Amino acid sequence: MLGLYLSVPFCRSKCTYCNFASGVFPASHHDRYIARIEQDLIAVRKRAKHSGAQLPQAVDSIYLGGGTPSLLSPTLFRRLFTSLRREFAVLPTAEITVECAPGQLEPAVLETLAECGVTRVSFGVQSFVDREAKSIGRLHNRAIALEDIRRVQAAGINDVSVDLIAGLPGQTLDSWYESLGALAESGVDHASIYMLEVDDESRLGRELLVNGGRYRAKEVPGDDLIADLYTEAIAYLAGHGLAQYEISNFARSGSESQHNLKYWRRQPYLGFGLDAHSMLRTHAGATLRFGTTDDFDAYLESPGWSEPRRLDREEEMDEAWFLGLRLNEGVSLAALRGEFSASAVREFLSTIAELEDDNLLTFVGGDRVALTARGRLLSNEVFGRFLAEPAVA
Ligand code: SF4
């Protein structure tokens, strides 16, 4: 089974913390962009064959991310879904997610999403506290966000997810509980909790790095408080029926994001559009990774994906660890022995034992290795220790 990701990089305004390849473009660009994606949809089979990749025909997940896909017109949504269903066998049971920004979901668009078979909407709320949402450039308030969630549910799209960010300017433990409380009150079945990313790809991140005062960088909570917010969220959401299943993701049982699980389980997916990543397997099972440019104009003119890069065995093993360990279900040593070899897995046993001693890893369900709660907070350190291991035979 295949997953499809479509990047829709259009936003109404740019949020201060945003480090995605997205921007504010006139609506006239939307048409050209969707037409460009359609070219890739048509060309994909030939490209896969040329690269020696297996391309599963059946699609069981589609994810429109962004950007703010809900800014596309009903006509473009219909065109896109018609093209997708023409080029792939999209299963009737497929999970089809569209990311939306609260306050930016026109009634006609919502109606079209339901008509097109969308099963899941993911709302980038980030905070239900009005002053926090405003401070990062979001265009909604709490009332609008809650009303939009209700509208989506009333339209028959029952799987709704909400994103929140821990670490926004001015955030406190009390205001965090306000956001978590609103999330619980909304009755959604899925939540993503991200810790603020600090890098030079966002305006807020750049201000933080140079200790500047714009975008309220000076009011960003310290690392200890951000870690506390994250830890509190895990307990709070569990208390409201949303169990953690990945470092940043929480769901009621059965509402986990099937599309995102593919990334962590290293199942094949194709990414279309700007700055989209893909993973396919060769007929012998080797991993191929490729992607598209993050430059909008270059993408419109480009021939599409980069040449696929075939991972070597060591890189595949690294991925098996750092993607699989993101999941609470952890990594099965038996599965790794089957995919690689017993001796390849043996090379990691001393690292696992050390990380267990440091309370960063633990065994769950027999032979599965998973991060502890502490390990989830320090996941980059854990992944770094795995990557330092010697080559796989
Ligand atoms: S955070 Fe989302 S809505 Fe805000 S600018 Fe980035 S992609 Fe657009």
CSV table of C-alpha atoms and ligand atoms in Angstrom, one decimal:
chain,number,residue,atom,x,y,z
A,1,MET,CA,0.0,0.0,0.0
A,2,LEU,CA,1.1,3.5,-0.8
A,3,GLY,CA,0.7,6.8,1.0
A,4,LEU,CA,0.5,10.1,-1.0
A,5,TYR,CA,1.6,13.5,0.4
A,6,LEU,CA,0.7,16.7,-1.4
A,7,SER,CA,2.3,19.9,-0.3
A,8,VAL,CA,0.1,23.0,-0.6
A,9,PRO,CA,2.5,25.8,0.3
A,10,PHE,CA,0.0,28.7,0.3
A,11,CYS,CA,-0.8,30.8,3.4
A,12,ARG,CA,-2.8,33.9,4.1
A,13,SER,CA,0.0,35.3,6.2
A,14,LYS,CA,3.3,34.0,7.5
A,15,CYS,CA,3.4,32.9,11.2
A,16,THR,CA,6.5,34.1,13.1
A,17,TYR,CA,7.6,30.6,14.2
A,18,CYS,CA,7.1,29.0,10.7
A,19,ASN,CA,10.1,27.2,9.2
A,20,PHE,CA,8.1,25.5,6.4
A,21,ALA,CA,8.5,26.1,2.6
A,22,SER,CA,5.3,28.1,2.5
A,23,GLY,CA,4.4,31.7,1.6
A,24,VAL,CA,1.8,34.2,0.7
A,25,PHE,CA,1.0,33.9,-3.0
A,26,PRO,CA,-1.8,35.4,-5.1
A,27,ALA,CA,-4.6,32.9,-5.9
A,28,SER,CA,-3.6,33.0,-9.6
A,29,HIS,CA,-0.5,30.9,-8.5
A,30,HIS,CA,-2.8,28.2,-7.1
A,31,ASP,CA,-3.9,27.0,-10.6
A,32,ARG,CA,-0.4,26.8,-12.0
A,33,TYR,CA,0.8,24.9,-9.0
A,34,ILE,CA,-2.0,22.3,-9.1
A,35,ALA,CA,-1.4,21.9,-12.8
A,36,ARG,CA,2.3,21.3,-12.1
A,37,ILE,CA,1.4,18.6,-9.5
A,38,GLU,CA,-0.9,17.0,-12.0
A,39,GLN,CA,2.1,16.6,-14.4
A,40,ASP,CA,4.0,14.8,-11.7
A,41,LEU,CA,1.0,12.6,-11.0
A,42,ILE,CA,0.9,11.5,-14.7
A,43,ALA,CA,4.7,11.1,-14.9
A,44,VAL,CA,5.2,9.1,-11.7
A,45,ARG,CA,4.8,5.6,-13.1
A,46,LYS,CA,7.4,6.1,-15.7
A,47,ARG,CA,9.8,7.8,-13.2
A,48,ALA,CA,9.4,4.9,-10.8
A,49,LYS,CA,10.1,2.3,-13.5
A,50,HIS,CA,13.2,4.3,-14.6
A,51,SER,CA,14.5,4.3,-11.0
A,52,GLY,CA,13.9,0.6,-10.5
A,53,ALA,CA,11.3,1.4,-7.8
A,54,GLN,CA,8.2,-0.7,-6.9
A,55,LEU,CA,5.2,1.6,-7.0
A,56,PRO,CA,2.2,0.1,-5.2
A,57,GLN,CA,-1.0,0.9,-7.1
A,58,ALA,CA,-3.3,0.9,-4.1
A,59,VAL,CA,-3.3,4.0,-2.0
A,60,ASP,CA,-4.6,3.8,1.6
A,61,SER,CA,-3.6,7.3,2.8
A,62,ILE,CA,-3.5,10.8,1.3
A,63,TYR,CA,-2.3,13.8,3.2
A,64,LEU,CA,-2.6,17.4,2.0
A,65,GLY,CA,-0.2,19.4,4.2
A,66,GLY,CA,1.2,22.9,4.0
A,67,GLY,CA,0.9,25.6,4.0
A,68,THR,CA,-2.8,26.0,4.4
A,69,PRO,CA,-4.5,23.6,1.9
A,70,SER,CA,-7.9,24.9,2.9
A,71,LEU,CA,-7.1,28.1,0.9
A,72,LEU,CA,-7.5,26.1,-2.4
A,73,SER,CA,-10.8,26.7,-4.2
A,74,PRO,CA,-13.5,24.0,-4.4
A,75,THR,CA,-12.8,23.8,-8.1
A,76,LEU,CA,-9.1,23.0,-7.5
A,77,PHE,CA,-9.9,20.5,-4.8
A,78,ARG,CA,-12.3,18.6,-7.1
A,79,ARG,CA,-9.7,18.7,-9.9
A,80,LEU,CA,-6.9,17.4,-7.6
A,81,PHE,CA,-9.0,14.6,-6.2
A,82,THR,CA,-10.2,13.6,-9.7
A,83,SER,CA,-6.6,13.4,-10.9
A,84,LEU,CA,-5.5,11.4,-7.8
A,85,ARG,CA,-8.2,8.9,-8.3
A,86,ARG,CA,-7.5,8.6,-12.0
A,87,GLU,CA,-3.8,7.9,-11.4
A,88,PHE,CA,-4.0,5.7,-8.3
A,89,ALA,CA,-6.4,3.1,-6.9
A,90,VAL,CA,-7.5,5.1,-3.9
A,91,LEU,CA,-9.1,2.6,-1.5
A,92,PRO,CA,-12.7,3.5,-0.3
A,93,THR,CA,-11.3,3.0,3.2
A,94,ALA,CA,-8.3,5.3,2.6
A,95,GLU,CA,-7.5,7.9,5.3
A,96,ILE,CA,-7.6,11.3,3.5
A,97,THR,CA,-6.4,14.2,5.6
A,98,VAL,CA,-6.4,17.9,4.8
A,99,GLU,CA,-4.6,20.5,7.0
A,100,CYS,CA,-6.7,23.6,7.8
A,101,ALA,CA,-6.0,26.8,9.6
A,102,PRO,CA,-8.9,27.9,11.9
A,103,GLY,CA,-10.8,30.8,10.5
A,104,GLN,CA,-9.7,29.9,7.0
A,105,LEU,CA,-12.2,27.3,6.0
A,106,GLU,CA,-14.9,28.6,3.8
A,107,PRO,CA,-18.3,26.8,4.0
A,108,ALA,CA,-18.0,25.9,0.2
A,109,VAL,CA,-14.6,24.4,0.8
A,110,LEU,CA,-15.7,22.3,3.8
A,111,GLU,CA,-18.6,21.0,1.7
A,112,THR,CA,-16.2,20.2,-1.1
A,113,LEU,CA,-13.9,18.3,1.2
A,114,ALA,CA,-16.7,16.1,2.5
A,115,GLU,CA,-17.8,15.5,-1.1
A,116,CYS,CA,-14.3,14.6,-2.2
A,117,GLY,CA,-14.1,11.9,0.5
A,118,VAL,CA,-11.9,13.7,3.0
A,119,THR,CA,-12.0,11.7,6.2
A,120,ARG,CA,-9.8,13.7,8.5
A,121,VAL,CA,-9.0,17.4,9.1
A,122,SER,CA,-5.9,18.5,11.0
A,123,PHE,CA,-6.2,22.0,12.5
A,124,GLY,CA,-3.0,24.1,13.1
A,125,VAL,CA,-4.4,25.8,16.3
A,126,GLN,CA,-1.1,26.1,18.1
A,127,SER,CA,-2.8,27.9,21.0
A,128,PHE,CA,-6.3,28.4,22.2
A,129,VAL,CA,-5.2,31.4,24.2
A,130,ASP,CA,-6.1,34.5,22.1
A,131,ARG,CA,-3.1,36.6,23.1
A,132,GLU,CA,-0.6,33.7,22.3
A,133,ALA,CA,-2.2,32.9,18.9
A,134,LYS,CA,-2.1,36.6,18.0
A,135,SER,CA,1.5,37.0,19.1
A,136,ILE,CA,2.7,34.4,16.6
A,137,GLY,CA,0.6,35.8,13.7
A,138,ARG,CA,-2.3,33.3,13.7
A,139,LEU,CA,-5.5,34.8,12.4
A,140,HIS,CA,-7.9,33.0,14.7
A,141,ASN,CA,-9.1,33.1,18.3
A,142,ARG,CA,-10.3,30.4,20.7
A,143,ALA,CA,-14.0,30.8,19.7
A,144,ILE,CA,-13.3,30.6,16.0
A,145,ALA,CA,-11.0,27.5,16.5
A,146,LEU,CA,-13.7,25.7,18.5
A,147,GLU,CA,-16.4,26.6,16.1
A,148,ASP,CA,-14.4,25.4,13.1
A,149,ILE,CA,-13.8,22.0,14.8
A,150,ARG,CA,-17.5,21.7,15.4
A,151,ARG,CA,-18.3,22.7,11.8
A,152,VAL,CA,-16.0,19.9,10.5
A,153,GLN,CA,-17.5,17.3,12.8
A,154,ALA,CA,-21.0,18.5,11.8
A,155,ALA,CA,-20.0,18.0,8.1
A,156,GLY,CA,-19.5,14.3,8.8
A,157,ILE,CA,-15.7,14.5,9.0
A,158,ASN,CA,-15.3,12.8,12.3
A,159,ASP,CA,-11.5,12.4,12.6
A,160,VAL,CA,-10.2,15.8,13.7
A,161,SER,CA,-6.7,16.6,14.9
A,162,VAL,CA,-5.4,19.7,16.7
A,163,ASP,CA,-1.8,20.9,16.8
A,164,LEU,CA,-0.5,22.8,19.8
A,165,ILE,CA,3.0,24.3,20.3
A,166,ALA,CA,4.7,24.3,23.7
A,167,GLY,CA,7.1,27.2,24.0
A,168,LEU,CA,5.2,30.1,22.5
A,169,PRO,CA,6.0,33.7,23.7
A,170,GLY,CA,4.3,34.4,27.0
A,171,GLN,CA,3.2,30.8,27.6
A,172,THR,CA,2.9,29.7,31.2
A,173,LEU,CA,1.7,26.5,32.8
A,174,ASP,CA,-1.7,28.1,33.4
A,175,SER,CA,-2.1,29.2,29.9
A,176,TRP,CA,-1.0,25.8,28.6
A,177,TYR,CA,-3.7,24.2,30.7
A,178,GLU,CA,-6.2,26.6,29.0
A,179,SER,CA,-5.2,25.3,25.6
A,180,LEU,CA,-5.2,21.7,26.7
A,181,GLY,CA,-8.6,22.2,28.3
A,182,ALA,CA,-10.1,23.6,25.1
A,183,LEU,CA,-8.6,20.8,23.1
A,184,ALA,CA,-10.2,18.2,25.4
A,185,GLU,CA,-13.5,20.1,25.4
A,186,SER,CA,-13.5,20.1,21.6
A,187,GLY,CA,-13.8,16.3,21.6
A,188,VAL,CA,-11.1,15.7,19.0
A,189,ASP,CA,-9.7,12.2,18.7
A,190,HIS,CA,-6.1,13.2,17.8
A,191,ALA,CA,-3.6,15.8,18.9
A,192,SER,CA,0.0,16.8,18.0
A,193,ILE,CA,2.1,18.6,20.5
A,194,TYR,CA,5.3,20.2,19.2
A,195,MET,CA,8.0,21.9,21.1
A,196,LEU,CA,8.9,25.3,19.6
A,197,GLU,CA,11.7,24.7,17.0
A,198,VAL,CA,14.5,27.3,17.2
A,199,ASP,CA,16.4,27.6,13.9
A,200,ASP,CA,17.2,30.4,11.4
A,201,GLU,CA,14.4,29.3,9.1
A,202,SER,CA,11.8,31.3,11.0
A,203,ARG,CA,11.6,34.9,12.0
A,204,LEU,CA,11.0,34.0,15.7
A,205,GLY,CA,13.8,31.4,15.6
A,206,ARG,CA,16.3,34.0,14.1
A,207,GLU,CA,15.4,36.5,16.8
A,208,LEU,CA,16.0,33.9,19.5
A,209,LEU,CA,19.3,32.9,18.1
A,210,VAL,CA,20.6,36.5,18.2
A,211,ASN,CA,18.8,37.2,21.4
A,212,GLY,CA,16.7,39.9,19.7
A,213,GLY,CA,13.5,41.4,21.0
A,214,ARG,CA,11.2,41.4,18.0
A,215,TYR,CA,8.4,38.8,17.6
A,216,ARG,CA,8.4,38.6,21.4
A,217,ALA,CA,11.4,36.4,21.4
A,218,LYS,CA,12.4,37.5,24.9
A,219,GLU,CA,9.1,36.0,26.2
A,220,VAL,CA,9.7,32.5,24.9
A,221,PRO,CA,9.8,30.2,27.9
A,222,GLY,CA,13.1,28.6,28.9
A,223,ASP,CA,13.9,25.0,28.0
A,224,ASP,CA,13.0,23.6,31.5
A,225,LEU,CA,9.5,25.1,31.3
A,226,ILE,CA,9.0,23.9,27.7
A,227,ALA,CA,10.0,20.4,28.9
A,228,ASP,CA,7.5,20.7,31.7
A,229,LEU,CA,4.7,21.8,29.3
A,230,TYR,CA,5.4,18.8,27.2
A,231,THR,CA,5.4,16.4,30.1
A,232,GLU,CA,2.2,17.9,31.5
A,233,ALA,CA,0.5,17.5,28.1
A,234,ILE,CA,1.3,13.8,28.0
A,235,ALA,CA,-0.4,13.2,31.4
A,236,TYR,CA,-3.3,15.5,30.7
A,237,LEU,CA,-4.1,14.1,27.3
A,238,ALA,CA,-3.8,10.5,28.7
A,239,GLY,CA,-6.3,11.5,31.4
A,240,HIS,CA,-8.7,12.6,28.6
A,241,GLY,CA,-8.4,9.4,26.5
A,242,LEU,CA,-5.7,10.5,24.1
A,243,ALA,CA,-2.7,8.2,24.5
A,244,GLN,CA,0.7,9.1,23.3
A,245,TYR,CA,1.8,6.9,20.4
A,246,GLU,CA,4.7,8.9,19.0
A,247,ILE,CA,7.0,11.6,20.4
A,248,SER,CA,4.6,14.4,19.3
A,249,ASN,CA,1.3,12.5,18.6
A,250,PHE,CA,-1.6,11.4,20.7
A,251,ALA,CA,-4.8,9.6,19.8
A,252,ARG,CA,-7.8,7.7,21.0
A,253,SER,CA,-7.3,4.1,20.2
A,254,GLY,CA,-8.0,3.6,16.4
A,255,SER,CA,-7.5,7.3,15.6
A,256,GLU,CA,-3.8,7.3,15.1
A,257,SER,CA,-2.7,9.0,11.8
A,258,GLN,CA,-2.3,6.1,9.4
A,259,HIS,CA,-0.4,8.3,7.0
A,260,ASN,CA,2.2,9.5,9.5
A,261,LEU,CA,2.6,6.0,10.8
A,262,LYS,CA,4.0,5.1,7.4
A,263,TYR,CA,6.9,7.5,7.9
A,264,TRP,CA,8.0,6.0,11.1
A,265,ARG,CA,7.4,2.4,10.0
A,266,ARG,CA,9.3,3.0,6.8
A,267,GLN,CA,6.4,2.1,4.5
A,268,PRO,CA,6.4,3.6,1.0
A,269,TYR,CA,5.0,7.1,0.3
A,270,LEU,CA,5.2,9.6,-2.5
A,271,GLY,CA,5.4,13.3,-2.0
A,272,PHE,CA,4.1,15.8,-4.6
A,273,GLY,CA,4.7,19.5,-4.8
A,274,LEU,CA,7.1,21.9,-3.1
A,275,ASP,CA,9.7,20.5,-0.7
A,276,ALA,CA,8.0,17.1,-0.7
A,277,HIS,CA,9.9,13.9,0.3
A,278,SER,CA,9.3,10.4,-1.0
A,279,MET,CA,10.4,6.9,-0.1
A,280,LEU,CA,10.0,3.8,-2.2
A,281,ARG,CA,11.5,0.4,-2.2
A,282,THR,CA,13.4,-1.3,-5.0
A,283,HIS,CA,12.2,-4.7,-6.1
A,284,ALA,CA,14.9,-6.2,-3.9
A,285,GLY,CA,13.6,-4.2,-0.9
A,286,ALA,CA,16.3,-1.5,-0.7
A,287,THR,CA,15.2,2.0,0.3
A,288,LEU,CA,15.1,4.8,-2.3
A,289,ARG,CA,14.7,8.4,-1.1
A,290,PHE,CA,14.1,11.5,-3.3
A,291,GLY,CA,12.5,14.9,-3.1
A,292,THR,CA,11.6,18.2,-4.7
A,293,THR,CA,13.1,21.6,-4.4
A,294,ASP,CA,11.9,24.1,-1.7
A,295,ASP,CA,12.0,27.0,-4.2
A,296,PHE,CA,8.6,27.8,-5.5
A,297,ASP,CA,9.6,29.2,-8.9
A,298,ALA,CA,12.2,26.6,-9.4
A,299,TYR,CA,9.6,23.9,-8.6
A,300,LEU,CA,7.2,25.2,-11.3
A,301,GLU,CA,10.0,25.0,-13.9
A,302,SER,CA,11.7,21.8,-12.6
A,303,PRO,CA,11.4,18.3,-14.0
A,304,GLY,CA,10.1,17.1,-10.6
A,305,TRP,CA,11.9,14.9,-8.2
A,306,SER,CA,15.6,14.6,-7.6
A,307,GLU,CA,17.4,11.4,-8.7
A,308,PRO,CA,16.5,8.8,-6.1
A,309,ARG,CA,19.3,8.0,-3.6
A,310,ARG,CA,19.6,4.4,-2.6
A,311,LEU,CA,20.4,4.0,1.0
A,312,ASP,CA,23.2,1.6,2.0
A,313,ARG,CA,22.6,-1.0,4.8
A,314,GLU,CA,24.1,1.2,7.5
A,315,GLU,CA,21.8,4.1,6.6
A,316,GLU,CA,18.8,1.8,6.5
A,317,MET,CA,19.6,0.5,10.0
A,318,ASP,CA,20.0,4.1,11.3
A,319,GLU,CA,16.6,4.9,9.9
A,320,ALA,CA,15.1,1.8,11.5
A,321,TRP,CA,16.3,3.1,14.9
A,322,PHE,CA,15.6,6.8,14.7
A,323,LEU,CA,12.3,6.5,13.0
A,324,GLY,CA,11.0,3.4,14.9
A,325,LEU,CA,12.1,4.7,18.3
A,326,ARG,CA,9.8,7.7,17.8
A,327,LEU,CA,6.9,5.4,18.3
A,328,ASN,CA,5.8,4.3,21.8
A,329,GLU,CA,5.5,0.8,20.4
A,330,GLY,CA,9.3,0.9,19.9
A,331,VAL,CA,11.5,-1.2,17.6
A,332,SER,CA,11.3,-5.0,17.4
A,333,LEU,CA,14.7,-6.6,17.6
A,334,ALA,CA,13.3,-9.7,16.0
A,335,ALA,CA,12.1,-7.7,13.0
A,336,LEU,CA,15.4,-6.0,12.7
A,337,ARG,CA,17.2,-9.4,12.8
A,338,GLY,CA,14.9,-10.5,10.0
A,339,GLU,CA,15.5,-7.4,7.9
A,340,PHE,CA,19.3,-7.1,8.6
A,341,SER,CA,21.0,-9.9,10.5
A,342,ALA,CA,21.5,-11.2,14.0
A,343,SER,CA,25.1,-10.0,14.0
A,344,ALA,CA,24.1,-6.5,12.8
A,345,VAL,CA,21.6,-6.2,15.7
A,346,ARG,CA,24.2,-7.6,18.2
A,347,GLU,CA,26.4,-4.6,17.4
A,348,PHE,CA,23.8,-2.4,19.1
A,349,LEU,CA,23.2,-4.4,22.3
A,350,SER,CA,25.8,-2.6,24.3
A,351,THR,CA,24.4,0.8,23.3
A,352,ILE,CA,20.9,-0.4,24.3
A,353,ALA,CA,22.2,-1.6,27.7
A,354,GLU,CA,23.9,1.8,28.3
A,355,LEU,CA,20.8,3.7,27.4
A,356,GLU,CA,18.7,1.5,29.6
A,357,ASP,CA,21.1,2.2,32.5
A,358,ASP,CA,20.6,5.9,31.7
A,359,ASN,CA,16.9,5.5,31.9
A,360,LEU,CA,16.5,6.6,28.3
A,361,LEU,CA,15.4,3.2,26.8
A,362,THR,CA,13.4,0.3,28.0
A,363,PHE,CA,12.2,-3.1,26.8
A,364,VAL,CA,8.4,-3.2,26.2
A,365,GLY,CA,6.5,-6.3,25.3
A,366,GLY,CA,9.4,-8.8,25.2
A,367,ASP,CA,11.8,-7.9,22.5
A,368,ARG,CA,10.7,-4.4,21.6
A,369,VAL,CA,12.9,-1.5,22.6
A,370,ALA,CA,11.3,1.9,23.3
A,371,LEU,CA,12.1,5.3,24.6
A,372,THR,CA,11.3,6.0,28.2
A,373,ALA,CA,9.5,9.2,29.2
A,374,ARG,CA,12.9,10.7,29.8
A,375,GLY,CA,14.2,9.3,26.5
A,376,ARG,CA,11.4,11.1,24.6
A,377,LEU,CA,12.5,14.4,26.1
A,378,LEU,CA,16.1,13.7,25.1
A,379,SER,CA,15.4,11.8,21.9
A,380,ASN,CA,18.0,13.5,19.9
A,381,GLU,CA,20.7,12.4,22.3
A,382,VAL,CA,19.4,8.8,22.1
A,383,PHE,CA,19.3,8.9,18.3
A,384,GLY,CA,22.9,10.3,18.2
A,385,ARG,CA,24.1,7.3,20.3
A,386,PHE,CA,22.6,4.9,17.7
A,387,LEU,CA,24.1,6.7,14.8
A,388,ALA,CA,27.5,6.5,16.3
A,389,GLU,CA,27.5,2.7,16.0
A,390,PRO,CA,29.7,0.9,13.5
A,391,ALA,CA,28.7,-0.2,10.0
A,392,VAL,CA,26.1,-2.9,9.4
A,393,ALA,CA,27.5,-6.0,7.8
B,1,SF4,S1,2.8,27.8,10.4
B,1,SF4,FE1,1.4,26.9,8.8
B,1,SF4,S2,-0.1,28.6,8.5
B,1,SF4,FE2,1.6,29.5,9.5
B,1,SF4,S3,2.9,30.3,7.8
B,1,SF4,FE3,3.6,28.3,8.4
B,1,SF4,S4,2.6,26.8,7.0
B,1,SF4,FE4,1.5,28.8,7.0
